[in-house]
Amino acid sequence: MNFDQAMIFTHVTEKAAIATLPWIGNGDKNKADDAAVQEMRRVLNNSNINGEIVIGEGEIDNAPMLYIGEKVGKGGPEIDIAVDPIEGTRMTALGQSNAVCVLAAGKKDSLLKAPDMYMEKLVVNSLAKDHIDINLPIEENIKKVSSVLHKKIEDMVITILDKPRHHHVIQKIRNLGAKVFLIPDGDVIASIQICMQNMPGDIMYGIGGAPEGVISAAAVHSLGGNMQAKLIPRNKVKGANLENDKISLEEIKRCKELNLKTESKLLLSDLVTSSSVLCAVTGITKGDILDGVSVEENIVKVDTLLIIGETKSIHRITSQYELS
Ligand code: VTB
Ligand code: MG
Ligand code: MG
């Protein structure tokens, strides 16, 4: 993934973010998502690539989607793409901070092909990269990481999605004496933050979406950090009932077809198999690392983070478009 290709994908997330503008704070998360999906698809299809969506979000919340297996582009190099047209639809609809448009792209077969389901994730920065194991209790991981970072347990900050499924683990972390920073949504931005310098958070842990996991992995890999994960069936996350059990069986079946096993450890090298990957993320609402989309007269401004694996570089790109 060279710089020319990187600009293609920057343009994609920028335009998708701009398309959400009418829906920011409008209360309707599906309309916002729909606008971003349509625009992302349109811009991808206008690009000189031979792209395939290998993992996309949409099934979990029944949102309009760029579906898994969809081919995009006018022709060109073969590229795997993982998309989340809006990461934080609720935040967009409610005008809360940290909603973004995001994708990861890489040379063919560089990104994990998986169903859209839940994923348990553990993310650390480059200093701690050899000191995690998702199969160990979270307390053990915190202890190992604290020692390599030369931090006291009391000073360790664990970032976690604020969801009922995490109440138990949050309690365990607090009992250990470490700090928990809760985020309402958006574990992609949280994962990126863990790997950036001068940002709060030493470990990102918890269960979120698999598409978000693969996208995060591209960023984490490019930033030299580490991530481990497990694909988790829905009934283990949202509780067992007739519907969730049925979905879970389907998820397990689809994983088998893709040669994947649920609830078993995936290494970063399983999630991302090459350094030829990138992650482009454009702010929708103002957040911790990015500004949101803003308009002045007939100019719309967008703020993007472009993280490139080959060059191990991170670029902050501010762009202006004339409003049409
Ligand atoms: C996860 C997480 C995302 O939504 O997909 C979460 O990875 C969905 O969790 O960052 P629930 O189904 O329990 O709401 C986000 O937080 C936002 O897309
Ligand atoms: Mg989304
Ligand atoms: Mg999402």
XYZ file of C-alpha atoms and ligand atoms in Angstrom:
344
model
C 0.000 0.000 0.000
C 1.885 3.026 -1.264
C 1.133 6.699 -0.743
C -0.946 6.998 -3.940
C -3.207 4.219 -2.751
C -3.282 5.728 0.724
C -4.739 8.937 -0.700
C -7.518 6.948 -2.404
C -8.618 5.612 0.964
C -8.224 8.941 2.730
C -10.588 10.399 0.168
C -13.057 7.559 0.820
C -13.329 8.140 4.575
C -13.322 11.922 4.132
C -16.240 11.821 1.710
C -18.159 9.332 3.848
C -17.716 11.593 6.881
C -18.949 14.590 4.902
C -22.021 12.598 3.831
C -23.029 12.158 7.481
C -23.189 15.939 8.017
C -26.992 16.303 7.720
C -27.479 13.495 10.231
C -25.074 14.537 12.998
C -27.251 15.105 16.044
C -30.375 14.242 14.127
C -31.320 11.299 16.276
C -31.604 8.753 13.466
C -28.576 6.472 13.478
C -29.729 4.381 10.528
C -30.087 7.409 8.249
C -26.581 8.527 9.188
C -25.170 5.060 8.589
C -27.017 4.749 5.279
C -25.567 8.057 4.051
C -22.018 7.001 4.964
C -22.400 3.541 3.437
C -23.763 4.874 0.132
C -21.023 7.479 -0.141
C -18.267 5.052 0.823
C -19.517 2.606 -1.813
C -19.763 5.351 -4.461
C -16.246 6.676 -3.875
C -14.723 3.181 -3.659
C -16.410 2.264 -6.944
C -14.908 5.370 -8.574
C -11.394 4.366 -7.521
C -8.724 2.592 -9.539
C -8.655 -0.512 -7.405
C -9.893 -4.071 -7.591
C -11.178 -4.191 -4.044
C -13.044 -6.748 -2.009
C -14.846 -6.048 1.258
C -13.470 -8.811 3.490
C -15.230 -7.737 6.639
C -17.860 -5.082 7.132
C -20.139 -3.980 9.869
C -23.874 -4.032 9.553
C -25.255 -7.389 10.570
C -24.821 -6.855 14.279
C -27.195 -3.895 14.352
C -29.011 -4.673 11.101
C -27.635 -1.524 9.566
C -27.345 -0.889 5.828
C -24.039 -2.371 4.826
C -21.216 -2.726 2.430
C -21.532 -6.478 2.563
C -18.793 -9.046 3.035
C -17.601 -10.283 -0.355
C -18.743 -7.145 -2.199
C -16.387 -6.154 -5.010
C -15.580 -2.452 -5.350
C -13.547 -0.289 -7.717
C -13.006 0.309 -11.423
C -10.086 -2.097 -11.680
C -6.485 -1.983 -10.519
C -4.450 -3.676 -7.808
C -6.240 -6.367 -5.780
C -6.960 -4.982 -2.346
C -8.664 -6.324 0.802
C -10.841 -3.775 2.548
C -12.364 -3.835 6.031
C -14.952 -1.114 6.562
C -16.944 0.594 9.223
C -18.612 3.502 7.411
C -19.685 4.913 10.767
C -17.910 3.683 13.852
C -20.249 5.133 16.453
C -23.650 5.517 14.768
C -25.264 6.291 18.112
C -22.621 8.938 18.850
C -23.237 10.480 15.424
C -27.007 10.535 15.877
C -26.674 12.008 19.383
C -23.855 14.425 18.549
C -21.502 12.756 21.050
C -17.743 12.871 20.603
C -15.477 10.338 18.858
C -17.722 9.145 16.004
C -15.577 8.376 12.931
C -15.612 6.907 9.430
C -12.957 4.235 9.195
C -11.513 1.534 6.987
C -8.460 -0.640 6.705
C -7.005 -1.725 3.393
C -4.211 -4.074 2.471
C -2.829 -6.169 -0.332
C -4.932 -9.217 -1.196
C -5.262 -11.757 1.632
C -3.669 -9.437 4.185
C -6.769 -8.940 6.363
C -8.676 -11.618 8.275
C -11.870 -12.774 6.580
C -14.430 -13.298 9.318
C -18.170 -12.998 9.818
C -19.575 -9.852 11.367
C -19.892 -11.025 14.959
C -18.466 -10.123 18.361
C -14.767 -10.190 19.157
C -12.884 -10.099 22.462
C -9.841 -7.826 22.130
C -6.704 -7.031 24.081
C -4.518 -4.167 22.811
C -1.215 -2.740 24.069
C 1.459 -0.395 22.723
C 4.868 -1.337 21.349
C 6.640 -1.318 24.739
C 4.337 -4.032 26.066
C 3.874 -5.976 22.866
C 5.561 -9.177 24.014
C 3.846 -9.243 27.392
C 0.195 -10.118 26.765
C -1.801 -13.332 26.561
C -5.565 -13.137 26.101
C -5.882 -16.627 27.573
C -4.667 -15.349 30.944
C -6.956 -13.517 33.366
C -7.035 -9.743 32.791
C -5.370 -9.188 36.166
C -2.311 -11.167 35.002
C -2.063 -9.128 31.835
C -2.290 -5.894 33.800
C 0.493 -7.042 36.123
C 2.791 -8.094 33.253
C 2.198 -4.866 31.322
C 2.608 -2.684 34.418
C 6.008 -4.225 35.113
C 7.329 -3.737 31.587
C 5.989 -0.151 31.544
C 7.531 0.435 34.997
C 4.187 1.623 36.293
C 2.471 0.943 39.578
C -0.776 -1.042 39.277
C -2.594 2.045 40.674
C -1.321 4.067 37.710
C -2.370 1.572 35.057
C -5.304 2.732 32.902
C -7.503 0.120 31.230
C -9.898 1.397 28.574
C -13.133 -0.587 28.304
C -16.445 -0.241 26.464
C -19.125 0.679 28.972
C -21.451 -2.265 28.354
C -23.260 -4.555 30.826
C -21.194 -7.525 29.573
C -18.097 -5.890 31.068
C -19.398 -5.115 34.571
C -17.789 -8.219 36.017
C -14.356 -7.605 34.491
C -14.458 -3.908 35.449
C -15.016 -4.949 39.050
C -12.075 -7.354 38.896
C -9.785 -4.612 37.546
C -10.901 -2.179 40.237
C -10.364 -4.831 42.883
C -6.808 -5.193 41.620
C -6.392 -1.441 42.095
C -5.971 -0.341 38.484
C -7.952 2.453 36.844
C -10.787 1.858 34.375
C -11.607 4.473 31.754
C -15.038 3.751 30.297
C -16.025 4.693 26.765
C -19.679 4.544 25.648
C -18.767 3.204 22.198
C -15.909 3.178 19.722
C -13.161 0.689 20.420
C -11.300 1.438 17.161
C -10.336 4.936 18.307
C -9.560 3.529 21.752
C -7.226 0.903 20.248
C -5.416 3.512 18.157
C -5.041 5.747 21.204
C -3.402 2.951 23.180
C -0.666 2.753 20.523
C -0.080 6.518 20.265
C 2.260 8.404 22.526
C 0.962 10.903 25.091
C -2.563 9.512 25.088
C -4.327 8.052 28.114
C -4.679 4.279 28.345
C -2.218 1.400 28.756
C -4.480 -1.495 27.758
C -7.684 -1.692 25.743
C -9.734 -4.708 26.690
C -13.219 -6.019 26.048
C -15.765 -7.395 23.634
C -16.727 -5.299 20.612
C -17.307 -5.930 16.929
C -15.099 -8.171 14.770
C -14.964 -5.697 11.855
C -13.779 -3.042 14.295
C -11.248 -5.597 15.546
C -9.747 -6.252 12.117
C -9.626 -2.518 11.363
C -7.976 -1.846 14.731
C -5.473 -4.641 14.059
C -4.301 -2.914 10.861
C -3.694 0.278 12.843
C -2.114 -1.498 15.821
C 0.212 -3.477 13.534
C 1.239 -0.308 11.685
C 1.910 1.504 14.975
C 4.073 -1.344 16.302
C 1.708 -2.357 19.102
C 0.140 -5.720 19.755
C -3.346 -7.146 19.807
C -4.860 -10.545 20.524
C -8.470 -11.501 19.963
C -11.156 -14.187 20.044
C -14.312 -14.437 17.959
C -17.240 -14.789 20.361
C -20.709 -16.117 19.508
C -23.562 -13.735 20.237
C -25.206 -15.790 23.010
C -21.987 -15.587 25.046
C -22.120 -11.787 24.782
C -25.808 -10.905 24.799
C -27.203 -13.865 26.696
C -28.734 -17.145 25.615
C -32.237 -17.128 24.174
C -33.912 -18.668 21.153
C -32.833 -15.944 18.750
C -29.275 -15.481 20.050
C -28.691 -19.240 20.128
C -29.790 -19.506 16.507
C -27.506 -16.620 15.450
C -24.626 -18.160 17.393
C -24.971 -21.510 15.617
C -24.898 -19.667 12.302
C -21.796 -17.687 13.384
C -19.990 -20.869 14.415
C -20.899 -22.472 11.090
C -19.650 -19.480 9.113
C -16.427 -19.440 11.115
C -15.883 -23.119 10.319
C -16.337 -22.415 6.614
C -13.636 -19.763 6.903
C -11.351 -22.110 8.833
C -11.787 -20.186 12.050
C -12.572 -21.416 15.508
C -14.701 -19.324 17.857
C -13.373 -18.537 21.319
C -9.819 -19.447 20.438
C -6.874 -17.088 20.477
C -6.096 -15.060 17.364
C -2.718 -13.368 17.213
C -2.097 -10.029 15.536
C -0.449 -12.015 12.727
C -3.741 -13.889 12.220
C -5.706 -10.646 12.020
C -3.234 -8.887 9.707
C -0.798 -11.001 7.720
C 1.292 -8.295 6.040
C 2.824 -4.890 6.661
C 1.257 -3.783 3.410
C -1.804 -2.416 5.191
C -3.173 0.972 6.141
C -5.931 2.453 8.238
C -7.748 5.679 7.364
C -10.005 7.295 9.938
C -11.873 10.585 9.521
C -13.651 12.366 12.358
C -17.413 12.862 12.200
C -17.857 14.471 15.616
C -14.976 16.089 17.475
C -13.084 13.516 19.500
C -9.923 12.761 21.441
C -7.651 12.486 18.409
C -9.623 14.053 15.560
C -11.745 17.079 14.838
C -15.229 16.542 13.504
C -16.661 17.600 10.157
C -17.211 21.348 10.118
C -18.688 23.814 7.640
C -17.908 27.454 7.036
C -19.793 29.186 4.260
C -19.325 26.885 1.277
C -16.272 25.047 2.613
C -16.402 21.783 4.532
C -13.379 20.744 6.587
C -12.427 17.205 7.594
C -9.686 15.775 9.758
C -8.117 12.372 9.029
C -5.534 10.093 10.560
C -3.801 7.947 7.992
C -1.728 5.138 9.462
C 0.515 3.308 6.996
C 2.131 -0.045 7.758
C 4.907 -0.094 5.189
C 6.363 3.254 6.230
C 5.330 2.786 9.895
C 4.077 6.339 9.683
C 1.092 8.248 10.931
C -0.217 11.283 9.086
C -2.695 13.907 10.189
C -4.449 15.238 7.119
C -6.760 18.231 7.203
C -8.722 18.700 4.000
C -11.180 21.222 2.675
C -13.807 20.562 0.046
C -16.106 23.010 -1.662
C -19.670 22.151 -0.702
C -21.671 21.104 -3.731
C -18.936 -2.724 19.173
C -17.703 -1.869 19.208
C -17.936 -0.552 18.491
O -20.293 -0.767 18.982
O -19.209 -3.108 17.844
C -20.116 -1.953 19.730
O -16.640 -2.560 18.565
C -21.405 -2.741 19.669
O -21.683 -3.268 20.911
O -16.820 0.280 18.645
P -23.207 -3.518 21.324
O -23.772 -4.402 20.233
O -23.174 -4.206 22.618
O -23.873 -2.183 21.382
C -19.200 0.134 18.986
O -18.973 0.603 20.306
C -19.546 1.318 18.090
O -19.731 0.873 16.771
Mg -20.809 1.173 11.889
Mg -18.812 0.155 14.578
